[in-house]
Amino acid sequence: MTQNLTLAPSATELDPRWARLVARDAAADGGFVYSVRSTGIYCHPSCAARRPGPAQVRFHATAAEAEAAGFRPCRRCRPDLPPPRQRQAAMVAEACRRLDAAEEVPDLPALARELGLSPSHFHRLFRAVTGLTPGAYAASARARRLREELPAARTVTEAIYAAGYGSNSRVYESADALLGMTPTAWRAGGAASTIRFAIGECALGSILVARSEKGVCAILLGDEPEALLQDLQDRFPRATLIGGDAHFEALVAQVVGFVEAPGTGLDLPLDLRGTAFQHRVWQALKDIPPGSTASYAEIAARIGQPGAARAVASACAANALAVAIPCHRVVRGDGSLSGYRWGVARKRELLAREAAGD
């Protein structure tokens, strides 16, 4: 009589690290390495080499531990180096530092070669890590330098060239996208721009709505009207602030109505001022349906930058358009409420109103 024997799993197979090795889980790289007794080498869990039998495998917390046990690093996955994702992230971080520091837009193919990559591979890797092409990142870095240079420069032209632009004309042609106003107005702290505003009350406390020539530039919530007005003045220190008339009061009423009943929708022209990254985050926030939420990590993944959850949180904190840019719909990974520029209690109330369909 033939007996069917079922062998019990070995200690190696019962180790949770074995399942990650079998799955070639890249996320496990850096957490441990494994060695193969028959070959005398050790590998990252994600190594594409032929999978060894469990009886041949030994797990090690670090590469140093594996080498101390007499094993040598695999030449294919290089477990003696940081995991590929870390090396790629470090490479892109170095590229970002060079782009941030460059006085002029660098030769991107030359930068790729300096990092040991082909231009096409560099382009794909940079975009995968940052969500932006190298060219778009360089343009964003120049725009940031321009915003930093303008207040202190003797002239607008001096600031433009110091930021790395080759001519005034190109900056003025794209001034709205770069600054939301002309370079001269930005340098003057918003001087020559007119901002109308009004302060009212809503279910969440005091509310200030402000609009520039381009669109609504601030929706601020708080407990004290005076604090909201001070916030607006700090944002536009030299702009001409004008209290709203009856027509403007209708705009405020529209915003208040949306706060009271989010289901009514809010379709207003917005004057968004921020970096390219912030704009992408804010657009992703607008894409979250009312009554739904998303985590910071989910938003980072949606904009193609899965490792940027903290940067997403910073972009949410920089949002000056409450409810219009619904940063209240972003929660922690476990679904709990995190910090909110205008208070967690207001965030909870907004989410409750949306969930109820008010």
Short mmCIF file of C-alpha atoms in Angstrom, two decimals:
data_model
loop_
_atom_site.label_atom_id
_atom_site.label_comp_id
_atom_site.label_asym_id
_atom_site.label_seq_id
_atom_site.Cartn_x
_atom_site.Cartn_y
_atom_site.Cartn_z
CA MET A 1 0.00 0.00 0.00
CA THR A 2 1.27 3.43 -0.97
CA GLN A 3 0.95 6.16 1.62
CA ASN A 4 0.63 9.85 0.74
CA LEU A 5 2.83 11.72 3.13
CA THR A 6 2.40 15.46 3.64
CA LEU A 7 5.59 17.03 4.86
CA ALA A 8 5.28 19.64 7.55
CA PRO A 9 6.59 23.10 6.60
CA SER A 10 10.16 23.73 7.62
CA ALA A 11 11.16 26.46 10.03
CA THR A 12 12.32 28.51 7.05
CA GLU A 13 8.93 28.23 5.34
CA LEU A 14 7.17 29.25 8.56
CA ASP A 15 9.30 32.38 8.79
CA PRO A 16 7.28 35.34 7.38
CA ARG A 17 10.40 36.44 5.52
CA TRP A 18 10.16 33.33 3.33
CA ALA A 19 6.84 34.51 1.82
CA ARG A 20 8.42 37.84 0.98
CA LEU A 21 11.38 36.08 -0.63
CA VAL A 22 9.02 33.90 -2.70
CA ALA A 23 7.11 37.01 -3.80
CA ARG A 24 10.38 38.82 -4.59
CA ASP A 25 8.95 41.70 -2.56
CA ALA A 26 11.03 44.81 -3.33
CA ALA A 27 9.49 46.54 -0.31
CA ALA A 28 11.38 44.06 1.88
CA ASP A 29 14.76 45.10 0.47
CA GLY A 30 16.72 46.76 3.24
CA GLY A 31 14.78 44.91 5.93
CA PHE A 32 16.78 41.71 5.66
CA VAL A 33 18.91 39.63 3.30
CA TYR A 34 19.02 35.89 2.72
CA SER A 35 21.93 33.60 2.05
CA VAL A 36 22.05 30.37 0.06
CA ARG A 37 24.21 27.64 1.56
CA SER A 38 24.88 25.84 -1.74
CA THR A 39 26.19 28.93 -3.56
CA GLY A 40 27.75 30.84 -0.66
CA ILE A 41 26.11 34.12 -1.69
CA TYR A 42 23.51 36.37 -0.11
CA CYS A 43 20.79 38.44 -1.84
CA HIS A 44 18.07 41.04 -1.48
CA PRO A 45 14.57 39.51 -1.14
CA SER A 46 13.66 40.91 -4.57
CA CYS A 47 16.62 39.29 -6.35
CA ALA A 48 15.60 37.83 -9.72
CA ALA A 49 17.95 34.85 -9.36
CA ARG A 50 16.47 31.35 -9.31
CA ARG A 51 14.66 30.71 -6.05
CA PRO A 52 16.57 28.33 -3.75
CA GLY A 53 14.99 25.53 -1.77
CA PRO A 54 14.05 26.45 1.79
CA ALA A 55 16.56 23.98 3.19
CA GLN A 56 19.37 26.05 1.62
CA VAL A 57 18.19 29.43 2.91
CA ARG A 58 19.28 31.38 5.94
CA PHE A 59 18.01 34.86 6.89
CA HIS A 60 20.19 37.72 8.11
CA ALA A 61 19.20 41.10 9.52
CA THR A 62 21.98 42.92 7.66
CA ALA A 63 24.53 42.45 4.89
CA ALA A 64 27.29 42.72 7.49
CA GLU A 65 25.78 39.81 9.40
CA ALA A 66 25.66 37.68 6.24
CA GLU A 67 29.27 38.48 5.40
CA ALA A 68 30.35 37.71 8.95
CA ALA A 69 28.77 34.27 8.43
CA GLY A 70 31.02 33.75 5.40
CA PHE A 71 28.70 34.66 2.52
CA ARG A 72 29.56 37.01 -0.34
CA PRO A 73 27.20 39.52 -2.02
CA CYS A 74 25.27 38.59 -5.15
CA ARG A 75 26.63 40.43 -8.18
CA ARG A 76 23.14 40.65 -9.65
CA CYS A 77 21.16 42.40 -6.92
CA ARG A 78 24.12 43.95 -5.03
CA PRO A 79 22.79 43.45 -1.47
CA ASP A 80 25.97 45.08 -0.13
CA LEU A 81 24.59 48.38 -1.46
CA PRO A 82 21.39 50.16 -0.38
CA PRO A 83 18.21 48.71 -1.96
CA PRO A 84 17.53 49.80 -5.57
CA ARG A 85 14.64 52.06 -4.53
CA GLN A 86 16.86 53.86 -2.03
CA ARG A 87 19.64 54.23 -4.59
CA GLN A 88 17.18 55.57 -7.16
CA ALA A 89 15.63 57.98 -4.63
CA ALA A 90 19.10 59.19 -3.63
CA MET A 91 20.03 59.68 -7.29
CA VAL A 92 16.88 61.72 -7.95
CA ALA A 93 17.44 63.71 -4.74
CA GLU A 94 20.93 64.57 -5.98
CA ALA A 95 19.48 65.64 -9.34
CA CYS A 96 16.93 67.83 -7.53
CA ARG A 97 19.71 69.45 -5.48
CA ARG A 98 21.60 70.27 -8.66
CA LEU A 99 18.50 71.64 -10.36
CA ASP A 100 17.65 73.73 -7.28
CA ALA A 101 21.17 75.17 -7.10
CA ALA A 102 21.72 75.75 -10.83
CA GLU A 103 21.84 79.41 -11.80
CA GLU A 104 20.79 78.41 -15.31
CA VAL A 105 18.76 75.44 -16.52
CA PRO A 106 21.38 72.68 -16.82
CA ASP A 107 21.86 70.44 -19.81
CA LEU A 108 19.54 67.59 -18.73
CA PRO A 109 21.16 64.87 -20.91
CA ALA A 110 24.54 65.89 -19.48
CA LEU A 111 23.10 65.74 -15.94
CA ALA A 112 21.79 62.24 -16.65
CA ARG A 113 25.20 61.09 -17.83
CA GLU A 114 26.87 62.58 -14.75
CA LEU A 115 24.54 60.42 -12.65
CA GLY A 116 25.42 57.35 -14.69
CA LEU A 117 22.10 57.09 -16.53
CA SER A 118 20.92 57.42 -20.09
CA PRO A 119 18.75 60.51 -20.71
CA SER A 120 15.64 58.36 -21.32
CA HIS A 121 16.19 56.30 -18.16
CA PHE A 122 16.84 59.46 -16.15
CA HIS A 123 13.61 61.01 -17.47
CA ARG A 124 11.54 57.93 -16.54
CA LEU A 125 13.16 57.51 -13.13
CA PHE A 126 12.86 61.20 -12.22
CA ARG A 127 9.20 61.26 -13.15
CA ALA A 128 8.47 58.01 -11.28
CA VAL A 129 9.99 59.39 -8.07
CA THR A 130 8.86 63.06 -8.19
CA GLY A 131 5.80 62.98 -10.43
CA LEU A 132 7.40 65.68 -12.60
CA THR A 133 9.68 65.57 -15.62
CA PRO A 134 13.20 66.96 -15.03
CA GLY A 135 12.31 69.93 -17.26
CA ALA A 136 9.13 70.71 -15.30
CA TYR A 137 11.02 70.44 -12.00
CA ALA A 138 13.72 72.79 -13.29
CA ALA A 139 11.06 75.29 -14.39
CA SER A 140 9.41 75.07 -10.96
CA ALA A 141 12.79 75.61 -9.24
CA ARG A 142 13.45 78.70 -11.36
CA ALA A 143 9.99 80.08 -10.55
CA ARG A 144 10.65 79.54 -6.84
CA ARG A 145 14.00 81.35 -7.11
CA LEU A 146 12.27 84.21 -8.91
CA ARG A 147 9.74 84.56 -6.07
CA GLU A 148 12.62 84.56 -3.57
CA GLU A 149 14.75 87.05 -5.54
CA LEU A 150 12.09 89.63 -6.36
CA PRO A 151 11.56 91.21 -2.91
CA ALA A 152 15.26 91.89 -2.28
CA ALA A 153 16.55 92.66 -5.80
CA ARG A 154 17.34 96.24 -6.82
CA THR A 155 15.35 95.81 -10.00
CA VAL A 156 12.94 93.27 -11.46
CA THR A 157 15.42 92.59 -14.28
CA GLU A 158 18.15 91.79 -11.78
CA ALA A 159 15.84 89.28 -10.03
CA ILE A 160 14.87 87.67 -13.34
CA TYR A 161 18.47 87.05 -14.36
CA ALA A 162 19.48 85.98 -10.84
CA ALA A 163 16.74 83.35 -10.95
CA GLY A 164 18.26 81.90 -14.11
CA TYR A 165 16.01 83.30 -16.82
CA GLY A 166 17.63 84.38 -20.06
CA SER A 167 15.24 87.23 -20.87
CA ASN A 168 12.55 89.45 -19.39
CA SER A 169 10.06 88.73 -22.15
CA ARG A 170 9.67 85.02 -21.38
CA VAL A 171 9.01 85.77 -17.71
CA TYR A 172 6.37 88.40 -18.45
CA GLU A 173 4.71 86.10 -20.98
CA SER A 174 4.21 83.44 -18.30
CA ALA A 175 3.85 85.76 -15.27
CA ASP A 176 0.31 84.64 -14.44
CA ALA A 177 1.34 80.99 -14.25
CA LEU A 178 4.53 81.76 -12.35
CA LEU A 179 3.35 84.40 -9.89
CA GLY A 180 -0.33 85.09 -10.35
CA MET A 181 0.57 88.71 -11.20
CA THR A 182 3.32 90.69 -12.91
CA PRO A 183 6.85 90.45 -11.45
CA THR A 184 6.67 94.13 -10.52
CA ALA A 185 3.48 93.61 -8.53
CA TRP A 186 4.93 90.53 -6.80
CA ARG A 187 8.09 92.44 -5.87
CA ALA A 188 5.93 95.13 -4.33
CA GLY A 189 4.07 92.60 -2.18
CA GLY A 190 1.00 92.68 -4.35
CA ALA A 191 1.09 96.42 -4.97
CA ALA A 192 -0.95 97.56 -7.96
CA SER A 193 -3.31 94.62 -7.44
CA THR A 194 -6.75 95.11 -5.98
CA ILE A 195 -8.28 92.53 -3.70
CA ARG A 196 -11.89 92.75 -2.62
CA PHE A 197 -12.93 90.94 0.52
CA ALA A 198 -15.78 90.51 2.97
CA ILE A 199 -16.13 88.81 6.33
CA GLY A 200 -19.23 86.93 7.37
CA GLU A 201 -20.43 84.21 9.68
CA CYS A 202 -21.23 80.59 8.94
CA ALA A 203 -21.84 77.36 10.80
CA LEU A 204 -18.07 76.97 11.24
CA GLY A 205 -17.48 80.42 12.72
CA SER A 206 -16.12 83.50 10.97
CA ILE A 207 -15.32 83.32 7.28
CA LEU A 208 -13.36 85.68 5.01
CA VAL A 209 -13.67 85.53 1.24
CA ALA A 210 -11.26 87.52 -0.95
CA ARG A 211 -11.05 87.88 -4.71
CA SER A 212 -8.38 89.28 -7.01
CA GLU A 213 -8.80 90.22 -10.65
CA LYS A 214 -8.23 86.54 -11.55
CA GLY A 215 -10.56 84.87 -9.08
CA VAL A 216 -11.10 83.90 -5.46
CA CYS A 217 -7.66 83.99 -3.81
CA ALA A 218 -8.58 83.27 -0.18
CA ILE A 219 -11.31 81.56 1.81
CA LEU A 220 -10.27 81.70 5.46
CA LEU A 221 -12.04 80.24 8.49
CA GLY A 222 -11.53 81.13 12.13
CA ASP A 223 -12.95 82.29 15.44
CA GLU A 224 -12.12 86.01 15.25
CA PRO A 225 -12.81 88.25 12.21
CA GLU A 226 -9.82 90.44 13.12
CA ALA A 227 -7.45 87.48 12.87
CA LEU A 228 -8.77 86.60 9.43
CA LEU A 229 -8.26 90.15 8.18
CA GLN A 230 -4.70 90.16 9.59
CA ASP A 231 -4.02 86.90 7.75
CA LEU A 232 -5.19 88.47 4.48
CA GLN A 233 -3.05 91.57 5.05
CA ASP A 234 0.00 89.41 5.76
CA ARG A 235 -0.53 87.55 2.49
CA PHE A 236 -0.85 90.71 0.40
CA PRO A 237 0.98 93.41 2.41
CA ARG A 238 0.91 96.07 -0.34
CA ALA A 239 -2.20 95.16 -2.26
CA THR A 240 -5.16 97.50 -2.18
CA LEU A 241 -7.75 95.79 0.01
CA ILE A 242 -11.29 96.94 -0.58
CA GLY A 243 -14.31 95.89 1.44
CA GLY A 244 -16.88 94.13 -0.71
CA ASP A 245 -19.99 95.85 -2.02
CA ALA A 246 -23.46 94.34 -2.35
CA HIS A 247 -22.42 92.40 -5.45
CA PHE A 248 -19.43 90.93 -3.61
CA GLU A 249 -21.62 90.03 -0.64
CA ALA A 250 -23.51 87.72 -3.01
CA LEU A 251 -20.25 85.85 -3.65
CA VAL A 252 -19.68 85.46 0.08
CA ALA A 253 -23.23 84.18 0.46
CA GLN A 254 -22.51 81.58 -2.23
CA VAL A 255 -19.44 80.35 -0.35
CA VAL A 256 -21.31 80.31 2.97
CA GLY A 257 -24.12 78.37 1.33
CA PHE A 258 -21.63 75.78 0.16
CA VAL A 259 -20.17 75.44 3.67
CA GLU A 260 -23.67 74.96 5.07
CA ALA A 261 -24.70 72.46 2.37
CA PRO A 262 -21.70 70.99 0.52
CA GLY A 263 -24.00 69.12 -1.86
CA THR A 264 -24.88 72.38 -3.62
CA GLY A 265 -21.42 72.51 -5.24
CA LEU A 266 -19.10 75.49 -5.66
CA ASP A 267 -18.17 76.63 -9.16
CA LEU A 268 -15.97 79.71 -8.86
CA PRO A 269 -12.89 80.98 -10.71
CA LEU A 270 -9.90 80.50 -8.41
CA ASP A 271 -6.64 82.43 -8.20
CA LEU A 272 -4.32 79.63 -7.07
CA ARG A 273 -0.79 80.62 -6.08
CA GLY A 274 1.70 77.90 -5.34
CA THR A 275 4.39 75.63 -6.66
CA ALA A 276 3.86 73.10 -9.44
CA PHE A 277 3.78 70.32 -6.83
CA GLN A 278 1.18 72.14 -4.73
CA HIS A 279 -1.01 72.69 -7.79
CA ARG A 280 -0.94 68.96 -8.54
CA VAL A 281 -1.89 68.11 -4.95
CA TRP A 282 -4.70 70.66 -4.92
CA GLN A 283 -6.11 69.28 -8.16
CA ALA A 284 -6.04 65.78 -6.68
CA LEU A 285 -7.95 67.10 -3.65
CA LYS A 286 -10.62 68.60 -5.93
CA ASP A 287 -11.01 65.18 -7.55
CA ILE A 288 -12.06 63.55 -4.24
CA PRO A 289 -15.88 63.26 -4.37
CA PRO A 290 -17.89 64.95 -1.58
CA GLY A 291 -18.52 62.49 1.23
CA SER A 292 -15.32 60.57 0.46
CA THR A 293 -11.84 60.79 1.94
CA ALA A 294 -8.31 59.82 0.92
CA SER A 295 -5.12 59.41 2.89
CA TYR A 296 -2.00 61.49 2.37
CA ALA A 297 -0.29 58.40 0.96
CA GLU A 298 -3.16 57.80 -1.48
CA ILE A 299 -2.96 61.38 -2.74
CA ALA A 300 0.80 61.01 -3.16
CA ALA A 301 0.23 57.84 -5.21
CA ARG A 302 -2.44 59.53 -7.34
CA ILE A 303 -0.06 62.28 -8.40
CA GLY A 304 2.61 59.72 -9.25
CA GLN A 305 4.82 60.39 -6.22
CA PRO A 306 4.15 57.55 -3.76
CA GLY A 307 6.90 58.53 -1.34
CA ALA A 308 5.74 62.12 -0.89
CA ALA A 309 3.03 61.78 1.79
CA ARG A 310 4.70 64.39 4.01
CA ALA A 311 5.03 66.82 1.11
CA VAL A 312 1.33 66.29 0.40
CA ALA A 313 0.54 67.20 4.01
CA SER A 314 2.61 70.38 3.62
CA ALA A 315 0.74 71.29 0.42
CA CYS A 316 -2.54 70.83 2.28
CA ALA A 317 -1.31 73.12 5.04
CA ALA A 318 -0.39 75.77 2.45
CA ASN A 319 -3.90 75.82 1.01
CA ALA A 320 -5.58 79.21 1.56
CA LEU A 321 -8.89 78.26 -0.08
CA ALA A 322 -10.91 76.36 2.51
CA VAL A 323 -13.68 74.17 1.06
CA ALA A 324 -12.89 75.27 -2.52
CA ILE A 325 -9.73 73.14 -2.29
CA PRO A 326 -11.11 70.40 0.00
CA CYS A 327 -8.07 69.51 2.10
CA HIS A 328 -10.56 68.52 4.83
CA ARG A 329 -11.11 65.28 2.84
CA VAL A 330 -7.56 64.06 3.54
CA VAL A 331 -7.13 61.75 6.53
CA ARG A 332 -4.47 59.55 8.07
CA GLY A 333 -3.82 56.08 6.67
CA ASP A 334 -5.98 54.51 9.41
CA GLY A 335 -8.87 56.84 8.58
CA SER A 336 -8.49 59.05 11.66
CA LEU A 337 -8.51 62.83 11.40
CA SER A 338 -5.21 64.66 11.40
CA GLY A 339 -4.32 68.33 11.67
CA TYR A 340 -6.32 70.88 9.70
CA ARG A 341 -5.32 74.46 9.07
CA TRP A 342 -8.63 75.71 10.45
CA GLY A 343 -9.02 73.20 13.29
CA VAL A 344 -9.87 69.51 13.48
CA ALA A 345 -13.35 70.30 14.83
CA ARG A 346 -14.18 72.18 11.60
CA LYS A 347 -12.76 69.31 9.57
CA ARG A 348 -14.96 66.84 11.40
CA GLU A 349 -18.03 69.03 10.88
CA LEU A 350 -17.37 69.45 7.15
CA LEU A 351 -16.95 65.71 6.67
CA ALA A 352 -20.10 65.01 8.70
CA ARG A 353 -22.11 67.44 6.53
CA GLU A 354 -20.81 65.86 3.35
CA ALA A 355 -21.49 62.34 4.60
CA ALA A 356 -25.06 63.36 5.49
CA GLY A 357 -25.54 64.81 2.01
CA ASP A 358 -26.40 68.27 3.37
#
